GROMACS .gro file of C-alpha atoms in nm:
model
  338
    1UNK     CA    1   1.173   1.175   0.701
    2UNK     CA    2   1.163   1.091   1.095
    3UNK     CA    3   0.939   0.890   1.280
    4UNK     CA    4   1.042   0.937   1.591
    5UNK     CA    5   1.373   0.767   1.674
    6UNK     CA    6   1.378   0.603   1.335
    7UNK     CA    7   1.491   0.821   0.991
    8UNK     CA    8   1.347   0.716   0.620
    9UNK     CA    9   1.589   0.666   0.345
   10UNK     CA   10   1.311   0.894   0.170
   11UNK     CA   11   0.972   1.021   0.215
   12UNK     CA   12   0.780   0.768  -0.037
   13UNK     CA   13   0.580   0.476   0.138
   14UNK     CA   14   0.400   0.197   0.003
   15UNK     CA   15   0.006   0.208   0.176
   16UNK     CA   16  -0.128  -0.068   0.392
   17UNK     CA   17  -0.375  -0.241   0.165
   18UNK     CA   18  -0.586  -0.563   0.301
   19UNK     CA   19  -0.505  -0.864   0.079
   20UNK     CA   20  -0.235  -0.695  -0.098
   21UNK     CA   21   0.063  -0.576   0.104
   22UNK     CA   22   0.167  -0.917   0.248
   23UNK     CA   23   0.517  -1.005   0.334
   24UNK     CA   24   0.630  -1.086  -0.044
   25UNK     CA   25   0.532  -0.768  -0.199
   26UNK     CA   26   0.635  -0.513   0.108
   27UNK     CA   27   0.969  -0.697   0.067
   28UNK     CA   28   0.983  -0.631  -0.353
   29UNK     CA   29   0.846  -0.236  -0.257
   30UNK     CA   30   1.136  -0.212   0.021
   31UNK     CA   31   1.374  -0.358  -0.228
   32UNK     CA   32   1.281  -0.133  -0.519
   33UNK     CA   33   1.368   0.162  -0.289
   34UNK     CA   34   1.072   0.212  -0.095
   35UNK     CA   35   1.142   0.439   0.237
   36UNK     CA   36   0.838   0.261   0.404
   37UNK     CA   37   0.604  -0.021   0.318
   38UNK     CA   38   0.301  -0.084   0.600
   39UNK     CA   39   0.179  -0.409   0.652
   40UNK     CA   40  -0.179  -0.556   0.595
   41UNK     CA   41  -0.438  -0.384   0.846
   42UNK     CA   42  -0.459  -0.640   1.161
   43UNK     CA   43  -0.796  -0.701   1.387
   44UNK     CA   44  -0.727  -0.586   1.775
   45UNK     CA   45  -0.927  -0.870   1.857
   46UNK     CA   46  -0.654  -1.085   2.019
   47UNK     CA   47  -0.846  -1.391   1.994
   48UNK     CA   48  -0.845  -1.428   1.608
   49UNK     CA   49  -0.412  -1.399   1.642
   50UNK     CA   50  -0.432  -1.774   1.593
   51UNK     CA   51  -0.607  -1.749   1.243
   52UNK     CA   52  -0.479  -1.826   0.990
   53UNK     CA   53  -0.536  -1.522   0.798
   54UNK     CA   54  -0.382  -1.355   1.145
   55UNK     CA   55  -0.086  -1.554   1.125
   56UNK     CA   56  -0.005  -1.482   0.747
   57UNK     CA   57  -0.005  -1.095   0.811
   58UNK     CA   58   0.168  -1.154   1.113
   59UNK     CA   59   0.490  -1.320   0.971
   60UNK     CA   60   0.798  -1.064   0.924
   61UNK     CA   61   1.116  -1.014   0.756
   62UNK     CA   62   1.463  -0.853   0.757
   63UNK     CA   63   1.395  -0.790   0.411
   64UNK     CA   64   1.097  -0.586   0.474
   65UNK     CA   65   1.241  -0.247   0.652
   66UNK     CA   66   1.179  -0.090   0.910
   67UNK     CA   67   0.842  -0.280   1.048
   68UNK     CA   68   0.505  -0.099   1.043
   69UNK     CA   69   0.207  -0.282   1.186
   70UNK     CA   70  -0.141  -0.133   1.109
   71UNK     CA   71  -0.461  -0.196   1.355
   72UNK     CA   72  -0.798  -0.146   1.316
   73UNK     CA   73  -1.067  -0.181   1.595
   74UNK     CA   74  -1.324   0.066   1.763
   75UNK     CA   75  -1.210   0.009   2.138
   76UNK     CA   76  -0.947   0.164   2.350
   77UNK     CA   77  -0.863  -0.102   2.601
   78UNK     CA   78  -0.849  -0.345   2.299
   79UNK     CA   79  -0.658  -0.161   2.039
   80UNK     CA   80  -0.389  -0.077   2.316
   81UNK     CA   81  -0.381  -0.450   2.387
   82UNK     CA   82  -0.347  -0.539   2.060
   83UNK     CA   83  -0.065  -0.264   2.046
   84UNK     CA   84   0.123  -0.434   2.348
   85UNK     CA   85   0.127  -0.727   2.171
   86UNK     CA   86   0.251  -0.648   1.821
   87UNK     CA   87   0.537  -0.457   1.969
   88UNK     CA   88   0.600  -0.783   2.155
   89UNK     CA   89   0.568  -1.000   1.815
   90UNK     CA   90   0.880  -0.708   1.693
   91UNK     CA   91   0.635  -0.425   1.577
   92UNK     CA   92   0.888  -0.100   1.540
   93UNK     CA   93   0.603   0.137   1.433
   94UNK     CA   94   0.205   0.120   1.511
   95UNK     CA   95  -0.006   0.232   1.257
   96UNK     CA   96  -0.383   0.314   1.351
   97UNK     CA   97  -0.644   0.264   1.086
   98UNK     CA   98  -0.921   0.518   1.051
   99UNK     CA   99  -0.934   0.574   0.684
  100UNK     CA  100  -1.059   0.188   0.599
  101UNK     CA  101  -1.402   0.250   0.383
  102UNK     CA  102  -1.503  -0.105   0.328
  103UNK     CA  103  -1.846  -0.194   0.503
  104UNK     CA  104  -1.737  -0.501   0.712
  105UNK     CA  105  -1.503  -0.257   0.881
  106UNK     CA  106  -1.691   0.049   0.904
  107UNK     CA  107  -1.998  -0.186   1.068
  108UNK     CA  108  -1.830  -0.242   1.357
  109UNK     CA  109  -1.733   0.134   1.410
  110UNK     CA  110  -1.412   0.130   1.264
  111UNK     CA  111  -1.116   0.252   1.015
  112UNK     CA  112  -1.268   0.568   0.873
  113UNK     CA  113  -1.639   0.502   1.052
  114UNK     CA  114  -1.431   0.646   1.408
  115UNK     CA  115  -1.383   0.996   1.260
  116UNK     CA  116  -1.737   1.108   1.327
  117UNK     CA  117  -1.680   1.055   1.691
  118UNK     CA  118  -1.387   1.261   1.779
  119UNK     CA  119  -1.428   1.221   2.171
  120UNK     CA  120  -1.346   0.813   2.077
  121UNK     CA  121  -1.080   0.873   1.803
  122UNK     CA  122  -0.951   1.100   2.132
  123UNK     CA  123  -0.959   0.799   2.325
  124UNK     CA  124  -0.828   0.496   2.116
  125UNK     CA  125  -0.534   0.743   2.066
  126UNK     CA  126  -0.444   0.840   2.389
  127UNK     CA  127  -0.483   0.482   2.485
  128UNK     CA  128  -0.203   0.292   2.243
  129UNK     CA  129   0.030   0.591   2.213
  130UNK     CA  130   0.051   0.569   2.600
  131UNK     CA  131   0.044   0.189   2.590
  132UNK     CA  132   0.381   0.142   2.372
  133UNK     CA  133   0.741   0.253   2.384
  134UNK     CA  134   0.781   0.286   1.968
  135UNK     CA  135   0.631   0.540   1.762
  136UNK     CA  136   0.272   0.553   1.696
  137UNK     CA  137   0.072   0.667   1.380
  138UNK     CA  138  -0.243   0.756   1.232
  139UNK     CA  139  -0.385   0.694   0.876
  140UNK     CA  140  -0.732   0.881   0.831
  141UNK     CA  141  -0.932   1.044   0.595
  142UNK     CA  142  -1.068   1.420   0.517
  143UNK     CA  143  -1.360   1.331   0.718
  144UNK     CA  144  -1.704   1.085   0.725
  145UNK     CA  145  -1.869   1.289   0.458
  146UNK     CA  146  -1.752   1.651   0.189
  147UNK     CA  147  -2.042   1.765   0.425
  148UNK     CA  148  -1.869   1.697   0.729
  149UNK     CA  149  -1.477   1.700   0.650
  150UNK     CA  150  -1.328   1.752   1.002
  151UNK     CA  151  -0.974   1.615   0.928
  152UNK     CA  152  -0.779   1.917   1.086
  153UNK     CA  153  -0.967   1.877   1.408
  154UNK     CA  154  -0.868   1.524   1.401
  155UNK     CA  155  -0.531   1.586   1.295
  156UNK     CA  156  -0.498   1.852   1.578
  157UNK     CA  157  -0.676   1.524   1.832
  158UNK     CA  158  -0.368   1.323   1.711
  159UNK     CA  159  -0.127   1.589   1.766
  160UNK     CA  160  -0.206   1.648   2.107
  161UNK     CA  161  -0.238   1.293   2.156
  162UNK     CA  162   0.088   1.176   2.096
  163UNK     CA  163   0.054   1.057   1.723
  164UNK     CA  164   0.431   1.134   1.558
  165UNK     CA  165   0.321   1.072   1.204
  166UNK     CA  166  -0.015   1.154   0.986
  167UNK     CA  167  -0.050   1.026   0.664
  168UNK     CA  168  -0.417   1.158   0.515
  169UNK     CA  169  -0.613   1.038   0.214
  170UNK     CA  170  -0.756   1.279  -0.001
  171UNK     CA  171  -1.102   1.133  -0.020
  172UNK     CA  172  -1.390   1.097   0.302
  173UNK     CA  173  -1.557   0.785   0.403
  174UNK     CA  174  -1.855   0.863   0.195
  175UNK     CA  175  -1.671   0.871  -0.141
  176UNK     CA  176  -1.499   0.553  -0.098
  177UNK     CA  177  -1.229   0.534  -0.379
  178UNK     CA  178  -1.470   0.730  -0.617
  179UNK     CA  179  -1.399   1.047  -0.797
  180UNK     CA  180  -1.074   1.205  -0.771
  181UNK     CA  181  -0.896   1.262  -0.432
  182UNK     CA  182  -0.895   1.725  -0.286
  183UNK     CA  183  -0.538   1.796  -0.120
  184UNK     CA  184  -0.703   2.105   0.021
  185UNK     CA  185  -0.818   1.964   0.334
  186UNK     CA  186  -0.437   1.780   0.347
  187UNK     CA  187  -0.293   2.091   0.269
  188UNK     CA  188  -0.518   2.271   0.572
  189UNK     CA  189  -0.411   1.985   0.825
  190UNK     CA  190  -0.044   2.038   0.709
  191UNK     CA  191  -0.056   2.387   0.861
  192UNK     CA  192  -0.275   2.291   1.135
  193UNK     CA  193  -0.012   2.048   1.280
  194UNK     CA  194   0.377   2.063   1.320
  195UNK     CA  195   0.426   1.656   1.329
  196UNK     CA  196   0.481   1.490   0.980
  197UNK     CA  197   0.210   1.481   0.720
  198UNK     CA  198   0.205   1.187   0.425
  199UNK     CA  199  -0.040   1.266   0.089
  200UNK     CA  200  -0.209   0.947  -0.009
  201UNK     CA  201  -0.495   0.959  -0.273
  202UNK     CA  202  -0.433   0.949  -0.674
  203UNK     CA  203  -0.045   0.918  -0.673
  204UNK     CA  204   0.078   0.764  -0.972
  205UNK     CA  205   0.407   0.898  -1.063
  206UNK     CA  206   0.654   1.133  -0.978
  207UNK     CA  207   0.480   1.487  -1.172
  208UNK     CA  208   0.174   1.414  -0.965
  209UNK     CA  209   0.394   1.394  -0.659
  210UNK     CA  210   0.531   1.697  -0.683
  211UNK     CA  211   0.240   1.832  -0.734
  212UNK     CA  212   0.044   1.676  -0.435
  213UNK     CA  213   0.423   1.813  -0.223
  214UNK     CA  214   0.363   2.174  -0.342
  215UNK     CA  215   0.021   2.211  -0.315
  216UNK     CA  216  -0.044   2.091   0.056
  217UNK     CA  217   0.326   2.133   0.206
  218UNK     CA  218   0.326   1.757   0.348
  219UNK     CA  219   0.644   1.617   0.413
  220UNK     CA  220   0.610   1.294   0.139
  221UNK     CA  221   0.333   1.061  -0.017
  222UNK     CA  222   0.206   0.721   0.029
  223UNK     CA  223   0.131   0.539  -0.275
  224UNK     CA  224  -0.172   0.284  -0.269
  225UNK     CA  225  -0.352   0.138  -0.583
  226UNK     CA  226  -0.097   0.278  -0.824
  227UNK     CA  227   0.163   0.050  -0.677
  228UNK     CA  228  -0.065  -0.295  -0.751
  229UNK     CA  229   0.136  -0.469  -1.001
  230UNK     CA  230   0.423  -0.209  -0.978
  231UNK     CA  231   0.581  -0.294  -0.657
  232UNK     CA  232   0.884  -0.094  -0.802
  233UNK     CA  233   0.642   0.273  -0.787
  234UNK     CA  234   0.720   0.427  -0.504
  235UNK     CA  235   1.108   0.361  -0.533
  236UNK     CA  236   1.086   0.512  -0.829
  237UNK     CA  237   0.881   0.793  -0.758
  238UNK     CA  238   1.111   0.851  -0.449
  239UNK     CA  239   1.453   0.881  -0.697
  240UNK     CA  240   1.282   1.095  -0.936
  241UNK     CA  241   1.164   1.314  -0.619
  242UNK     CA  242   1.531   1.328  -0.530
  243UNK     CA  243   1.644   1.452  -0.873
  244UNK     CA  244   1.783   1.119  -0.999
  245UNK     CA  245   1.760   1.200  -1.365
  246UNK     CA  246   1.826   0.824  -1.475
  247UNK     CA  247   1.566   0.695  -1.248
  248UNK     CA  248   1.340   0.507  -1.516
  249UNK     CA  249   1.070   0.241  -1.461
  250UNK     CA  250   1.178  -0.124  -1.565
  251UNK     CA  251   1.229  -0.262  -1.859
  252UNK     CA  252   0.970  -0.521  -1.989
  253UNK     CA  253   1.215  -0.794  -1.947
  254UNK     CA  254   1.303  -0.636  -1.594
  255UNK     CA  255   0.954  -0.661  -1.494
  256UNK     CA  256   0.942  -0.996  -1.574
  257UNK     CA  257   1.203  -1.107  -1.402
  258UNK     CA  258   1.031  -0.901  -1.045
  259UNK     CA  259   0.713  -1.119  -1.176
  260UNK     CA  260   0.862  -1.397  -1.160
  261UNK     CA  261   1.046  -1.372  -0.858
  262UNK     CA  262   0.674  -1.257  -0.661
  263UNK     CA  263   0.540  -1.574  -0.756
  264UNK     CA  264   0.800  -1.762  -0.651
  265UNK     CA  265   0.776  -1.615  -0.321
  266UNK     CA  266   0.369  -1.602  -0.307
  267UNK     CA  267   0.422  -1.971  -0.368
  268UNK     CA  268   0.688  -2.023  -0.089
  269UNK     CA  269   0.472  -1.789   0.138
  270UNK     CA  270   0.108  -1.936   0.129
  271UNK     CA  271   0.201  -2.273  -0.044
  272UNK     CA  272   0.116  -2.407  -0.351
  273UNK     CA  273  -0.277  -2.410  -0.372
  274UNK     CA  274  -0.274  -2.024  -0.195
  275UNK     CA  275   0.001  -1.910  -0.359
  276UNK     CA  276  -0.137  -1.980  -0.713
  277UNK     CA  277  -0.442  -1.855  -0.659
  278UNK     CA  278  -0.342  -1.487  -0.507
  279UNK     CA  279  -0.025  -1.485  -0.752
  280UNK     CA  280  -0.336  -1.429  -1.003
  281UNK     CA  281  -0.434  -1.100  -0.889
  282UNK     CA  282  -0.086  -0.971  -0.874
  283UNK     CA  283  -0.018  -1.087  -1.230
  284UNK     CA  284  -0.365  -0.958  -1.342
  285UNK     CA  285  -0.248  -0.612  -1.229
  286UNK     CA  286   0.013  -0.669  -1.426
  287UNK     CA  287  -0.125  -0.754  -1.755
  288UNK     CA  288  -0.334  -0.477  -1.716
  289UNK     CA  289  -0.069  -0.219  -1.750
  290UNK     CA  290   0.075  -0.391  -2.026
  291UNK     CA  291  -0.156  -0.483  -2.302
  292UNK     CA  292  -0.463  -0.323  -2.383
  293UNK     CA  293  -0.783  -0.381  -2.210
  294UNK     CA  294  -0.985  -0.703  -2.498
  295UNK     CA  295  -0.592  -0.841  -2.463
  296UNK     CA  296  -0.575  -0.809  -2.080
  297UNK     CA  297  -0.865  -0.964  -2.029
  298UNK     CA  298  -0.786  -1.278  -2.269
  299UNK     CA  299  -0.437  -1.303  -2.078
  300UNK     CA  300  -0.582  -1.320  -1.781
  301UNK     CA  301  -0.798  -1.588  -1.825
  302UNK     CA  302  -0.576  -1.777  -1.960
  303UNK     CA  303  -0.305  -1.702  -1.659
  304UNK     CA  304  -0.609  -1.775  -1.396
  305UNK     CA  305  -0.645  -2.120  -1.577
  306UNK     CA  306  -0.320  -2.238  -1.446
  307UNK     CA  307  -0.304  -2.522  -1.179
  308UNK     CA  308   0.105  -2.590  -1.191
  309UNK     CA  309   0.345  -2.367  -1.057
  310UNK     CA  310   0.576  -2.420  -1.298
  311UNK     CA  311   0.352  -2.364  -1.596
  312UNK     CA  312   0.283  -1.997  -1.451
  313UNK     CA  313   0.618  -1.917  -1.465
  314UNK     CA  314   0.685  -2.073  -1.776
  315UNK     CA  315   0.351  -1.889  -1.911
  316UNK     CA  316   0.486  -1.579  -1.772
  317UNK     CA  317   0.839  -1.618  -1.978
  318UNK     CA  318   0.603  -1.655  -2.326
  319UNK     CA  319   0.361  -1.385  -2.309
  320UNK     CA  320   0.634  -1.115  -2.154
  321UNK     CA  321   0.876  -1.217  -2.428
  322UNK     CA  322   0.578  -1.206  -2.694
  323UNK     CA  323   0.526  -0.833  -2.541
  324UNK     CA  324   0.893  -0.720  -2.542
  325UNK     CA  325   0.906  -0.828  -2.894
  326UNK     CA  326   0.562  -0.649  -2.983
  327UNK     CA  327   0.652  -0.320  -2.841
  328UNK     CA  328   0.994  -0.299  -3.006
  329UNK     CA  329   0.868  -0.355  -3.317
  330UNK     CA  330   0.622  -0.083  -3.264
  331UNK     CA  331   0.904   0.147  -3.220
  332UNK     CA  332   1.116   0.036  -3.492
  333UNK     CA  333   0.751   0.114  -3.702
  334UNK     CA  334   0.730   0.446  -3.508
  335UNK     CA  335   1.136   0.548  -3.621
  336UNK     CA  336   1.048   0.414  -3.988
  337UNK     CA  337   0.783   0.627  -4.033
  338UNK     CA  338   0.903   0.938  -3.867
   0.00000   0.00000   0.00000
């Protein structure tokens, strides 16, 4: 894949999601094979850079790829500002949000609240693209309502106004993350437009990949929720895409060891008293995938209990070994008995 000067080891990328893709975990995605992993979604308002929230999503790597900043904001002088500047800070790659559903976005008019005025999405385009040297893209949704899906006119808006990458999900504003995501409209925008399309919406492993690639013709996937507490997804998704017939996901013992190292760098990255507190949700997402849900649940309250960084890793050495040990005695049971 090619976004403008700069080529993708594959067509896989990890989504921008607030309070999730932070340094640590784009860096684990990009590491695991990822082609692309988008930072967190950044205010254009300039005078909150200073934050410390700001700050945090602000702070970059080597480790990371090729850097992606997302913006989200519902003014053109201000979102090409804010563009100036995070090419400035190193950005390689804007990212415009207009597919954020959450309601303390969407009150002010922006992420996926723009799309129902397509004379402003027109203008907040035309405005960064022409304020910035790198590449510029667009994240949206099918539309602001199933009543009133106009994502190939907006696709067509980006086109013309510069925008060198689309990446769609399958849902509109109204539906939130409810119900299942439609690649039809993705599929009509993909022959609508000649620049690069990326299915989001649903993708959890490689089968449904393909699937999402064949019905709507885009040129790869971005994978969002599925890839909370599997930072190693869309790496995998993207060798299995590429016929890599060996390409399986990690062990449990390999998982624990990309566990561990996370919270070791949540820790490092937000401190102590942070890092203990956000390594919970990563963990949690974990657990979840792991056990079943009345086990989750007690593992997880136990995990959120911890205060000592230590005794969450240690904790996390117990209960994964406890789980290797579980499973491979269920299928030693399973061989007996067949």
């Amino acid at each position: 894949m090619q976004i403008g000067p700069y080529r993708l080891r594959n067509n896989v990328a990890l989504a921008p999601m607030a309070g999730v893709t932070d340094l640590p975990l784009r860096e684990l995605a990009i590491e695991y094979g990822a082609g692309l992993a988008v930072g967190e979604m950044l205010t254009s308002d300039l005078s909150l850079t200073a934050s410390k929230k700001s700050s945090l999503r602000r702070r970059r790597s080597d480790r990371e790829g090729l850097r992606s900043v997302q913006i989200v904001g519902s003014e053109p002088d201000t979102m090409a500002e804010a563009a100036r500047f995070n090419v400035d800070e190193g950005a390689q790659i804007i990212d415009i949000n207009m597919g954020c559903p959450a309601k303390k976005v969407c009150r002010k008019a922006a992420g996926s609240a723009l799309l129902a005025d397509e004379q402003l999405v027109a203008d907040i385009l035309e405005a960064v693209v022409s304020a910035v040297s790198v590449p510029v893209t667009l994240k949206i949704r099918t539309g602001v309502s199933r009543e009133a899906r106009n994502g190939v006119r907006i696709a067509r808006i980006a086109e013309q106004s510069g925008i060198q990458l689309l990446t769609i999900h399958g849902r509109t504003r109204a539906d939130r993350f409810n119900g299942e995501a439609e690649y039809d409209t993705i599929a009509h925008i993909v022959d609508a437009v000649s620049i690069p399309v990326l299915a989001n919406g649903d993708i959890d492993c490689a089968d449904k990949a393909r699937a999402v690639l064949r019905h709507t013709g885009a040129d790869g996937v971005m994978i969002g929720r599925a890839a909370q507490g599997r930072p190693w997804l869309p790496g995998l998704i993207a060798a299995q895409l590429a016929g890599d017939e060996d390409a399986r996901a990690p062990s449990i013992r390999d998982q624990l060891q990309l566990m561990q190292s996370h919270v070791l760098r949540l820790h490092d990255f937000y401190g102590v008293e942070s890092g203990l507190r956000i390594a919970r949700k990563h963990v949690g997402w974990t657990i979840e995938r792991l056990w079943t849900a009345a086990d989750a649940k007690a593992r997880k309250a136990a995990f959120n209990s911890i205060t000592d960084p230590e005794l969450q890793l240690s904790w996390l050495e117990e209960r994964f070994e406890d789980r290797f040990e579980q499973l491979t005695e269920q299928a030693h049971s399973v061989g007996q008995a067949a």
